[in-house]
XYZ file of C-alpha atoms in Angstrom:
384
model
C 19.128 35.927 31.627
C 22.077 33.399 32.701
C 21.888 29.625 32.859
C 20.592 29.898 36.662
C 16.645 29.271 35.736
C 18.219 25.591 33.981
C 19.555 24.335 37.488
C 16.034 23.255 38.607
C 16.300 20.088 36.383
C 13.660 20.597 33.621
C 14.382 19.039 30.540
C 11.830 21.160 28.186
C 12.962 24.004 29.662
C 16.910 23.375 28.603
C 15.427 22.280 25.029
C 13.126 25.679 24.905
C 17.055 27.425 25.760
C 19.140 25.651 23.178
C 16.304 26.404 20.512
C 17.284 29.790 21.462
C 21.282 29.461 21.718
C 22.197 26.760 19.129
C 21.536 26.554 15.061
C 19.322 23.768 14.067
C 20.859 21.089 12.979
C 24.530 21.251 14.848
C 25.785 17.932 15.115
C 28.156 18.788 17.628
C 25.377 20.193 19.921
C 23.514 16.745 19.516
C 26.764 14.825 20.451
C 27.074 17.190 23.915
C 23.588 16.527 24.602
C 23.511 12.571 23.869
C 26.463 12.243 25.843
C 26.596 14.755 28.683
C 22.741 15.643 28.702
C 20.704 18.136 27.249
C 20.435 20.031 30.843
C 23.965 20.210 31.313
C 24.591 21.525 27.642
C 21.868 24.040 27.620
C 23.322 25.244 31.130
C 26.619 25.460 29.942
C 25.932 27.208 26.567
C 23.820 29.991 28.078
C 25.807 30.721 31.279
C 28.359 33.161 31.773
C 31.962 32.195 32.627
C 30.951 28.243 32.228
C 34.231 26.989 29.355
C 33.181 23.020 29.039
C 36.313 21.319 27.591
C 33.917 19.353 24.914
C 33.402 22.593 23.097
C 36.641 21.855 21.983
C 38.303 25.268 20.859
C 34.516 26.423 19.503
C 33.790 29.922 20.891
C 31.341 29.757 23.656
C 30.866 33.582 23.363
C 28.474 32.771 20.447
C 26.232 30.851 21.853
C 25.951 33.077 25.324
C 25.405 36.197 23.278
C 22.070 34.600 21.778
C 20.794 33.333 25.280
C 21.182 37.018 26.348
C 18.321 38.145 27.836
C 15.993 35.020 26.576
C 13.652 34.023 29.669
C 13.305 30.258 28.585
C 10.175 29.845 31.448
C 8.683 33.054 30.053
C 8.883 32.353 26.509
C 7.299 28.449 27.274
C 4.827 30.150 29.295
C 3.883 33.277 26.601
C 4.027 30.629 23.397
C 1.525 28.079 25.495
C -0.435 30.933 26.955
C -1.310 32.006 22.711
C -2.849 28.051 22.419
C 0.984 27.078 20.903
C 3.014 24.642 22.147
C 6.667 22.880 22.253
C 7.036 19.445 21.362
C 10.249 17.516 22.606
C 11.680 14.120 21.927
C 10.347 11.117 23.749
C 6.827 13.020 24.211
C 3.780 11.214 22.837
C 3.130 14.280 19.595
C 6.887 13.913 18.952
C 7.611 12.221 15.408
C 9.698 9.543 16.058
C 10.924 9.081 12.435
C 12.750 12.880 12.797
C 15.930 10.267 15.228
C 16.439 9.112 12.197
C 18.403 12.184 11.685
C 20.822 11.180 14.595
C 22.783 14.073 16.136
C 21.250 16.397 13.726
C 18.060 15.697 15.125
C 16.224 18.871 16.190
C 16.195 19.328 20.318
C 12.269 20.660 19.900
C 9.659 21.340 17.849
C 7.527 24.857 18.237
C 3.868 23.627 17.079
C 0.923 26.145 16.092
C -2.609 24.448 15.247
C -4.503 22.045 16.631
C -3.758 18.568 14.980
C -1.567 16.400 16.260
C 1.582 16.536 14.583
C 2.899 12.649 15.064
C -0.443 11.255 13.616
C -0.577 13.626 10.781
C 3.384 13.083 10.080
C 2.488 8.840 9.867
C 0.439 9.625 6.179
C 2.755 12.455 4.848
C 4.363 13.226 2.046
C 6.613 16.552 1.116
C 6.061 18.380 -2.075
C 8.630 20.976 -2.381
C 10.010 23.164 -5.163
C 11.024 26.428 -7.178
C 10.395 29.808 -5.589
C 10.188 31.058 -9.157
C 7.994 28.747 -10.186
C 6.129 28.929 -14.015
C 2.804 28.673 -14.449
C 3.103 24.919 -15.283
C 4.816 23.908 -12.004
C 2.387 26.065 -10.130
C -0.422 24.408 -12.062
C 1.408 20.966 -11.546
C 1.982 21.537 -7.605
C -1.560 22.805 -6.896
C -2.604 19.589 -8.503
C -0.876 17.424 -6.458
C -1.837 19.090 -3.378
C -5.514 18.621 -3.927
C -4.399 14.481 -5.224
C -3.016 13.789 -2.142
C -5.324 15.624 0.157
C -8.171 14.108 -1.530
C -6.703 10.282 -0.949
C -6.370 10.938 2.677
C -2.597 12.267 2.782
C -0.904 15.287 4.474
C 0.265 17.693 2.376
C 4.307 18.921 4.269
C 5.680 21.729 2.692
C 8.194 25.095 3.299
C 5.383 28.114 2.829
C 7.923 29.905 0.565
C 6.445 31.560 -2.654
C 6.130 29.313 -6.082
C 5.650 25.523 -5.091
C 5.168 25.357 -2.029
C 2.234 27.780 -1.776
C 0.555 26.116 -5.017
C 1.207 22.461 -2.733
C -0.218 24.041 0.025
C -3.270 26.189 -1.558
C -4.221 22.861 -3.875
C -4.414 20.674 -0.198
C -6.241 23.317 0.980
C -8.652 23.755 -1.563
C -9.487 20.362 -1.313
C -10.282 20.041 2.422
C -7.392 18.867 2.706
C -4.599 18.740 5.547
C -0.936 20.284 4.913
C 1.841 21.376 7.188
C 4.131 24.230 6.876
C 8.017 23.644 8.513
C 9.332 27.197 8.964
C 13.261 28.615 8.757
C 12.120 31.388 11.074
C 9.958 31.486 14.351
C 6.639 29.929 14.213
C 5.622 33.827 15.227
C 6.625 35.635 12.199
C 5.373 35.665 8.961
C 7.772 34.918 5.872
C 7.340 35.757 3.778
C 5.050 38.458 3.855
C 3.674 37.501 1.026
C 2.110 34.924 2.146
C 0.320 35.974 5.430
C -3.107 35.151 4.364
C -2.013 31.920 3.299
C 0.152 31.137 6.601
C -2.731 32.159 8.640
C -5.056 29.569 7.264
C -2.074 26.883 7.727
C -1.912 27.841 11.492
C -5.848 27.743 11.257
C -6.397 24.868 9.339
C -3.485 22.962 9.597
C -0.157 23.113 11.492
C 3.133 25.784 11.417
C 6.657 23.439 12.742
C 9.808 25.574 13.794
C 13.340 24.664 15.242
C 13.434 27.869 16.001
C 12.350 29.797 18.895
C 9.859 32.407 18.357
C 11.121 35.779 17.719
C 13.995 34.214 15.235
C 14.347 34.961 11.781
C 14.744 33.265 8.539
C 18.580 33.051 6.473
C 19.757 31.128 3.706
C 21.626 28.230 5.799
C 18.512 28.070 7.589
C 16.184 27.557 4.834
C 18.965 24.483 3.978
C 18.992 23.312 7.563
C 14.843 23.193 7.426
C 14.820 20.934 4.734
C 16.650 18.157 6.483
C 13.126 18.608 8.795
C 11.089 18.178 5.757
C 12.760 15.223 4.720
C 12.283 13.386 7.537
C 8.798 13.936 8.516
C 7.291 12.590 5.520
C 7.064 9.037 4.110
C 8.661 10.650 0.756
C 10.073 14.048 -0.939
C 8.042 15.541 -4.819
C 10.083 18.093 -6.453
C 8.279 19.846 -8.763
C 10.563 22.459 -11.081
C 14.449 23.077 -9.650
C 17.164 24.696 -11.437
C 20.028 22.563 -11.220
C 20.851 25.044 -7.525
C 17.446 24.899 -6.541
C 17.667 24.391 -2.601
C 14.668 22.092 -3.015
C 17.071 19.453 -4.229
C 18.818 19.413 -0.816
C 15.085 18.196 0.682
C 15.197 14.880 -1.800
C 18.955 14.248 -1.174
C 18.234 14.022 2.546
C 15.218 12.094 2.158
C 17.597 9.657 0.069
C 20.178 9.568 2.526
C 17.499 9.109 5.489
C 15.546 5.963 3.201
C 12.646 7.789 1.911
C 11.363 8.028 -1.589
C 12.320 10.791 -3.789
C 10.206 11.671 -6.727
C 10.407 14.202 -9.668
C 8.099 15.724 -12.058
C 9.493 15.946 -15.488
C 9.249 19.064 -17.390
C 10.375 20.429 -20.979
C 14.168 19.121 -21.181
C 15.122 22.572 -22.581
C 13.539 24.208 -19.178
C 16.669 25.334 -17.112
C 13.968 25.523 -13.978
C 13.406 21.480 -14.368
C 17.126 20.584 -15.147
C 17.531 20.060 -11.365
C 14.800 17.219 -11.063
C 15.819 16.210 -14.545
C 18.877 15.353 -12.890
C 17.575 14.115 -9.577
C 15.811 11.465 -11.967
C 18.666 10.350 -13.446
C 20.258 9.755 -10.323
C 17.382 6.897 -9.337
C 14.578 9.313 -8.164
C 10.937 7.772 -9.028
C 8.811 9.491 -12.223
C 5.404 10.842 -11.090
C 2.875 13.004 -13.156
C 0.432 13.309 -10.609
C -1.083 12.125 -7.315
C -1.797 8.762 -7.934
C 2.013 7.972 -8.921
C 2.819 9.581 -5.551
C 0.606 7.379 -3.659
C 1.335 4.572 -4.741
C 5.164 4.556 -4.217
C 4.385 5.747 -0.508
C 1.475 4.211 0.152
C 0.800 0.082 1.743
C 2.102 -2.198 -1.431
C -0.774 -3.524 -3.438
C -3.492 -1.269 -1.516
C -2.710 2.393 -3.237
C -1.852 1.236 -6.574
C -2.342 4.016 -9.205
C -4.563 2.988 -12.551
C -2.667 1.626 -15.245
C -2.152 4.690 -18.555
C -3.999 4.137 -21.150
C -5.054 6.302 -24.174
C -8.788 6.817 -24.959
C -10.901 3.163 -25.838
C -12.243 3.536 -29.296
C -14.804 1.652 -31.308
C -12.420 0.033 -33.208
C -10.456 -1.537 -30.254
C -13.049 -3.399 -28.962
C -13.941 -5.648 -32.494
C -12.613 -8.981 -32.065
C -9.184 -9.681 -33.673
C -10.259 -11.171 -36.555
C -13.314 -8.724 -37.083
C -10.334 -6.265 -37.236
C -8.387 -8.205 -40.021
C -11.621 -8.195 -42.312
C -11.836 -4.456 -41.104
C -8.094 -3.892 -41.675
C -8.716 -5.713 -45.301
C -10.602 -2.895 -46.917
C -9.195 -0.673 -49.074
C -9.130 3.209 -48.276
C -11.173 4.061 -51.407
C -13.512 1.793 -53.866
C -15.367 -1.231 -52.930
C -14.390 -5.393 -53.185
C -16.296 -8.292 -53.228
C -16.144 -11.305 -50.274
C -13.533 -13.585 -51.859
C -11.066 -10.453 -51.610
C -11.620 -9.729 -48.497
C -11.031 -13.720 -47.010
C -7.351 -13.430 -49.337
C -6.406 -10.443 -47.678
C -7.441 -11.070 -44.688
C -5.838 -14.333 -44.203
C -9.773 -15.845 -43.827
C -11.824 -18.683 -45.049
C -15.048 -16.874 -47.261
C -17.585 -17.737 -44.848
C -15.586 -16.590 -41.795
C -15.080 -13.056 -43.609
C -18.191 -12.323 -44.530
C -19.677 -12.866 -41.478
C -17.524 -10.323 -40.270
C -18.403 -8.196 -42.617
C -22.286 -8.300 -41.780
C -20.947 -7.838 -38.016
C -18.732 -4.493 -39.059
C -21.985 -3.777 -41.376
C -24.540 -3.599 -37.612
C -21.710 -1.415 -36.025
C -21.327 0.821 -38.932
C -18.266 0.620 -39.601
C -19.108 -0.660 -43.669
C -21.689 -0.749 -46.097
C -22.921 -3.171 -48.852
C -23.246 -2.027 -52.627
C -24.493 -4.763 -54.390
C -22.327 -8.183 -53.522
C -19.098 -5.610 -52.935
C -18.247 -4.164 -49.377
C -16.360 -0.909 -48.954
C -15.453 0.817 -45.901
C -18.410 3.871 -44.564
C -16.713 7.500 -45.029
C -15.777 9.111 -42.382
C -18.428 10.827 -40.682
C -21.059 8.972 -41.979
C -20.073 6.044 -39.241
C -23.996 4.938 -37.651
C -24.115 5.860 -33.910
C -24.597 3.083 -32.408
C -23.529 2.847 -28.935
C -22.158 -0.866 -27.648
């Protein structure tokens, strides 16, 4: 239909027709609407014989062609009627962080599942990735999923195979929340694939679009989706990218826009990890797993991840000098006290009383007035 139906004044309704008519992500569309209104534009764009000098020598035929035959009204009213709906900007659900993105901001959102999509965006963080993923990044994705969903955080990922569905299956698993953004119509399934999977994400969790239903996915809109990703979330995980891995345009936009970027390291001779190898040199934050992740996104001091440590042993809890006098024994044979104080740096007394302390813990054994260390696997179990 023509731009007649856009007359009556309705501002979701223009939105629902550029969704149609523009590509997400045109900055020169969100410079016509900030300055001559998003009515105006969407009239303009979708009616025929309507030339707007601000197009400036761009084509108009383009954008008409697209609104052919699209019922804005019906579409709302068919989308809404299937429990979906279509979130615009300045609307309670509406993230606020996504005007961060300026003119490239998107002119609506097309929402299946019932959570609301501003709350859940506030405690979010993208994990994003490899298509051809290896069994380690899978394994490494799934894990953080089910990290972050088990400390309370939203899982925001692209649906796609390889990382994305291990991000969102691990968030899942875990009772956890996630959200897929979509290159294509919140309608359609892409990839096929994945239909059981983005069934239980419009069940369980939420599907996001630009895109009006019906349209389908390319490769500049797969790039133009990430800029979406990037925003919504508090920060961007890329797990496994070749050094062309469109993942990597997700964590440059969440750079540009202020977020934190974070990589997973993998083998340096993996040419699927060169791409975050390099993302890391360029300043992005190390993380090996979900508690890394929250604690660069989460409140300062309140989601601080446990400090790495190897296993405690026996050994490491003997006082220092305890392990001198321990540290004093020869490997093989057996000496007597006054060797042990000269080696050890101790007075006589002082050593053998550690030695009658390492003797209770099992750790030596007396022959006579000589000490020697107990073999291995003869150590006493004694449990302190």
């Amino acid at each position: 239909m023509d731009g007649d139906c856009l007359t009556a004044g309705d501002e979701r309704v223009a939105r629902v027709m550029l969704s149609r008519v523009v590509e997400p992500g045109d900055p020169a569309v969100g410079r016509w609407v900030r300055e001559y209104g998003v009515e105006a534009v969407a009239r303009d764009l979708s009616r025929e014989g309507c030339d707007p000098p601000y197009l400036g020598g761009r084509a108009a035929g383009g954008f008409r062609g697209r609104a052919g035959g699209f019922d804005p009204v019906r579409a709302l009213e068919r989308f809404e009627a299937g429990g979906g709906r279509f979130v615009c900007p300045g609307e309670r659900e509406w993230p606020t962080q996504l005007d961060d993105l300026g003119d490239a901001r998107p002119v609506g959102l097309w929402v299946r599942g019932s959570p609301d999509l501003r709350l859940w965006a506030l405690r979010s963080v993208a994990v994003v990735g490899a298509r051809a993923c290896t069994e380690y990044g899978a394994h490494v994705a799934g894990a953080l999923g089910a990290g972050l969903a088990e400390r309370g955080w939203i899982v925001v990922s692209g649906a796609a195979y390889g990382i994305d569905s291990a991000a969102h299956r691990g968030a899942l698993a875990a009772g956890g929340a996630t959200v897929a953004v979509l290159a294509c119509g919140v309608d359609r399934v892409y990839p096929p694939g994945n239909a059981e999977l983005i069934g239980r994400l419009a069940a369980q969790g939420l599907l996001v679009a630009e895109l009006a239903p019906g349209e389908h996915p390319s490769r500049s809109r797969f790039i133009l989706r990430n800029r979406v990703i990037a925003a919504l979330t508090r920060g961007t995980v890329v797990v496994e990218a070749a050094l062309r891995s469109g993942s990597l345009s997700t964590a440059r936009q969440a750079r540009r826009l202020g977020r934190i970027t974070m990589g997973v390291p993998g083998p340096v001779t993996s040419a699927g990890s060169a791409g975050v190898h390099e993302l890391l040199r360029d300043g992005a934050e190390v993380v090996t797993g979900a508690a890394h992740v929250a604690e660069l996104v989460g409140r300062i001091g309140a989601d601080l991840a446990p400090a790495a440590r190897g296993p405690v042993t026996r050994r490491d809890r003997l006082s220092p000098v305890a392990a001198r006098v321990l540290d004093a024994l020869p490997g093989r044979g057996s000496v007597d006290g006054a060797w042990v104080a000269r080696e050890s740096g101790t007075e006589r007394d002082e050593a053998l009383g550690r030695l009658y302390e390492l003797l209770s813990l099992g750790f030596v054994e007396r022959k006579g007035d000589r000490w020697q260390l107990v073999p291995t696997g003869r150590e006493h179990p004694i449990r302190w």
